[in-house]
Short mmCIF file of C-alpha atoms in Angstrom, two decimals:
data_model
loop_
_atom_site.label_atom_id
_atom_site.label_comp_id
_atom_site.label_asym_id
_atom_site.label_seq_id
_atom_site.Cartn_x
_atom_site.Cartn_y
_atom_site.Cartn_z
CA MET A 1 19.93 12.85 -13.16
CA ASN A 2 18.37 9.39 -13.09
CA THR A 3 20.09 7.73 -10.12
CA ILE A 4 19.30 4.58 -8.15
CA GLY A 5 17.84 6.77 -5.42
CA ALA A 6 15.63 8.66 -7.86
CA ARG A 7 14.38 5.42 -9.41
CA LEU A 8 13.74 3.93 -5.96
CA ARG A 9 11.67 7.00 -5.05
CA GLU A 10 9.80 6.70 -8.34
CA GLU A 11 8.90 3.09 -7.57
CA ARG A 12 7.80 4.03 -4.02
CA LEU A 13 5.52 6.74 -5.41
CA ARG A 14 4.21 4.38 -8.10
CA LEU A 15 3.11 2.06 -5.29
CA GLY A 16 1.58 5.00 -3.39
CA LEU A 17 3.55 4.60 -0.16
CA SER A 18 5.12 7.14 2.16
CA GLN A 19 8.82 6.93 3.01
CA GLU A 20 7.96 5.59 6.47
CA GLU A 21 5.71 2.83 5.11
CA PHE A 22 8.20 1.84 2.43
CA ALA A 23 11.06 1.86 4.95
CA ALA A 24 9.08 -0.33 7.35
CA ILE A 25 8.49 -2.90 4.63
CA GLY A 26 12.21 -2.84 3.81
CA GLY A 27 13.05 -3.26 7.50
CA VAL A 28 14.80 0.11 7.89
CA LEU A 29 14.00 3.46 9.48
CA ARG A 30 12.51 6.34 7.50
CA ARG A 31 15.83 8.16 7.76
CA ALA A 32 17.58 5.26 5.97
CA GLN A 33 14.90 5.37 3.25
CA SER A 34 15.60 9.07 2.83
CA HIS A 35 19.34 8.36 2.55
CA TYR A 36 18.66 5.71 -0.12
CA GLU A 37 16.49 8.07 -2.16
CA SER A 38 19.04 10.89 -1.94
CA ASP A 39 21.87 8.51 -2.94
CA GLU A 40 23.71 9.09 0.34
CA ARG A 41 23.64 5.34 1.03
CA SER A 42 22.91 2.20 -0.96
CA PRO A 43 20.27 -0.35 0.06
CA ASP A 44 21.40 -3.87 0.91
CA ALA A 45 20.10 -7.14 -0.55
CA LYS A 46 17.73 -7.84 2.38
CA TYR A 47 16.02 -4.48 1.88
CA LEU A 48 15.80 -4.92 -1.91
CA SER A 49 14.38 -8.41 -1.51
CA ALA A 50 11.68 -7.14 0.86
CA VAL A 51 10.56 -4.27 -1.38
CA ALA A 52 10.65 -6.51 -4.46
CA GLU A 53 7.83 -8.54 -2.90
CA LEU A 54 5.63 -5.43 -3.15
CA GLY A 55 6.18 -5.28 -6.88
CA VAL A 56 9.18 -2.95 -7.06
CA ASP A 57 10.94 -3.40 -10.41
CA LEU A 58 14.47 -4.11 -9.16
CA LEU A 59 15.94 -4.21 -12.66
CA TYR A 60 14.66 -0.69 -13.19
CA VAL A 61 15.87 0.55 -9.78
CA LEU A 62 19.36 -0.89 -10.19
CA ARG A 63 19.99 -0.55 -13.93
CA GLY A 64 17.48 2.03 -15.12
CA THR A 65 15.95 -0.25 -17.73
CA ARG A 66 12.45 -1.62 -17.85
CA GLN A 67 11.16 -4.48 -19.91
CA ALA A 68 10.90 -3.36 -23.55
CA SER A 69 7.44 -2.50 -24.89
CA ASP A 70 6.04 -2.55 -28.40
CA GLU A 71 3.99 0.25 -29.99
CA ALA A 72 0.74 -0.94 -28.40
CA GLY A 73 2.34 -0.81 -24.95
CA GLU A 74 2.47 -4.58 -24.69
CA ALA A 75 5.56 -6.03 -23.07
CA ALA A 76 7.92 -7.49 -25.62
CA THR A 77 8.34 -11.22 -25.17
CA SER A 78 11.35 -13.43 -25.57
CA SER A 79 11.38 -17.19 -25.86
CA GLU A 80 11.83 -17.34 -22.06
CA PHE A 81 8.60 -15.42 -21.54
CA ASP A 82 6.81 -17.53 -24.14
CA THR A 83 7.65 -20.64 -22.11
CA GLU A 84 6.56 -18.94 -18.89
CA GLU A 85 3.32 -17.79 -20.47
CA GLN A 86 2.66 -21.30 -21.78
CA GLU A 87 3.19 -22.72 -18.28
CA LEU A 88 0.67 -20.20 -16.92
CA ILE A 89 -1.89 -21.21 -19.54
CA GLU A 90 -1.38 -24.90 -18.78
CA SER A 91 -1.70 -24.22 -15.04
CA TYR A 92 -4.87 -22.22 -15.64
CA ARG A 93 -6.39 -25.06 -17.67
CA ALA A 94 -5.66 -27.46 -14.80
CA LEU A 95 -7.75 -25.37 -12.37
CA ASN A 96 -11.31 -26.33 -11.45
CA GLU A 97 -14.12 -23.78 -11.77
CA ALA A 98 -13.58 -22.40 -8.25
CA GLY A 99 -9.86 -21.94 -8.95
CA LYS A 100 -10.56 -20.18 -12.24
CA ALA A 101 -13.12 -17.89 -10.57
CA ALA A 102 -10.62 -17.01 -7.81
CA LEU A 103 -7.93 -16.28 -10.38
CA HIS A 104 -10.29 -14.08 -12.41
CA ALA A 105 -11.19 -12.11 -9.26
CA PHE A 106 -7.51 -11.65 -8.41
CA LEU A 107 -6.62 -10.54 -11.95
CA SER A 108 -9.48 -8.04 -12.12
CA THR A 109 -8.17 -6.54 -8.85
CA CYS A 110 -4.69 -6.30 -10.40
CA PHE A 111 -6.02 -4.68 -13.57
CA ASN A 112 -8.12 -2.19 -11.59
CA SER A 113 -5.08 -1.15 -9.53
CA SER A 114 -2.94 1.18 -11.62
CA ALA A 115 0.02 0.41 -9.33
CA MET A 116 0.22 -3.08 -10.83
CA LEU A 117 0.14 -2.10 -14.50
CA VAL A 118 3.19 -1.51 -16.72
CA SER A 119 1.63 1.72 -17.94
CA ALA A 120 1.23 3.09 -14.40
CA VAL A 121 2.45 6.64 -14.02
CA PRO A 122 4.30 7.43 -10.79
CA ARG A 123 2.27 9.78 -8.66
CA ARG A 124 2.66 11.48 -5.36
CA ALA A 125 1.45 9.38 -2.46
CA LYS A 126 -1.94 10.44 -1.13
CA ARG A 127 -1.79 11.96 2.30
CA LEU A 128 -4.36 9.75 4.04
CA ALA A 129 -2.99 6.36 5.05
CA GLU A 130 -6.21 4.53 4.22
CA HIS A 131 -6.10 5.92 0.66
CA ARG A 132 -2.44 4.94 0.17
CA ARG A 133 -3.17 1.42 1.30
CA ALA A 134 -6.36 1.03 -0.73
CA ALA A 135 -4.45 -0.58 -3.62
CA PHE A 136 -2.97 -3.27 -1.37
CA ASP A 137 -4.58 -6.36 -0.01
CA GLN A 138 -5.24 -6.82 3.70
CA ARG A 139 -2.10 -8.90 4.23
CA THR A 140 0.19 -6.16 2.94
CA ALA A 141 -1.54 -3.55 5.12
CA GLU A 142 -1.06 -5.79 8.16
CA ASN A 143 2.64 -6.25 7.31
CA ILE A 144 3.08 -2.48 7.06
CA GLU A 145 1.36 -1.92 10.41
CA ARG A 146 3.41 -4.68 12.08
CA ALA A 147 6.67 -3.23 10.72
CA ILE A 148 5.77 0.33 11.83
CA ALA A 149 4.82 -0.96 15.30
CA HIS A 150 8.16 -2.78 15.51
CA ILE A 151 10.06 0.37 14.58
CA LYS A 152 8.12 2.39 17.19
CA ARG A 153 8.97 -0.25 19.83
CA LEU A 154 12.65 -0.05 18.92
CA ARG A 155 12.58 3.75 19.16
CA ALA A 156 10.88 3.59 22.58
CA GLU A 157 13.47 1.08 23.83
CA ARG A 158 16.29 3.28 22.54
CA ALA A 159 14.77 6.34 24.24
CA ALA A 160 14.37 4.42 27.51
CA ARG A 161 18.03 3.29 27.39
CA ALA A 162 19.16 6.85 26.67
CA LYS A 163 17.06 8.19 29.54
CA LYS A 164 18.43 5.52 31.88
CA SER A 165 22.04 6.24 30.91
CA ASN A 166 21.49 10.00 31.51
CA LYS A 167 20.44 9.40 35.15
#
């Protein structure tokens, strides 16, 4: 059965993240992530907004539909996308040589990372954290570490309060 939880898990695996890492980015505990993926609970808008910034296809997660593709695997375009593409081309042409070089470097990184391609096949997250994070830039890795540290702090505070109330 292709449920919201199953599609959310598929997107998490496509990005190569563990439940704990994905939960931290969404601002929830790993247990909540597990509940989302097993369809025991539904994620809220704040969580969905946070994971969308990683490249999660929210339309797919929520509705089960991806952007249509043609026989060559190219994304089908509508007039809206044609306008958007034209704006990108015009913006590219306005860049100086340094800007164009930076954009080319960024795009080659995107193309070399299967997690960012439409044709990417969901795969099981690699067990070593440094391998899972290899596809992400330094800023994303720092955000993951900061979120995990925050969750650990909250757990420690909760444990200290529980210990204090038991005395």
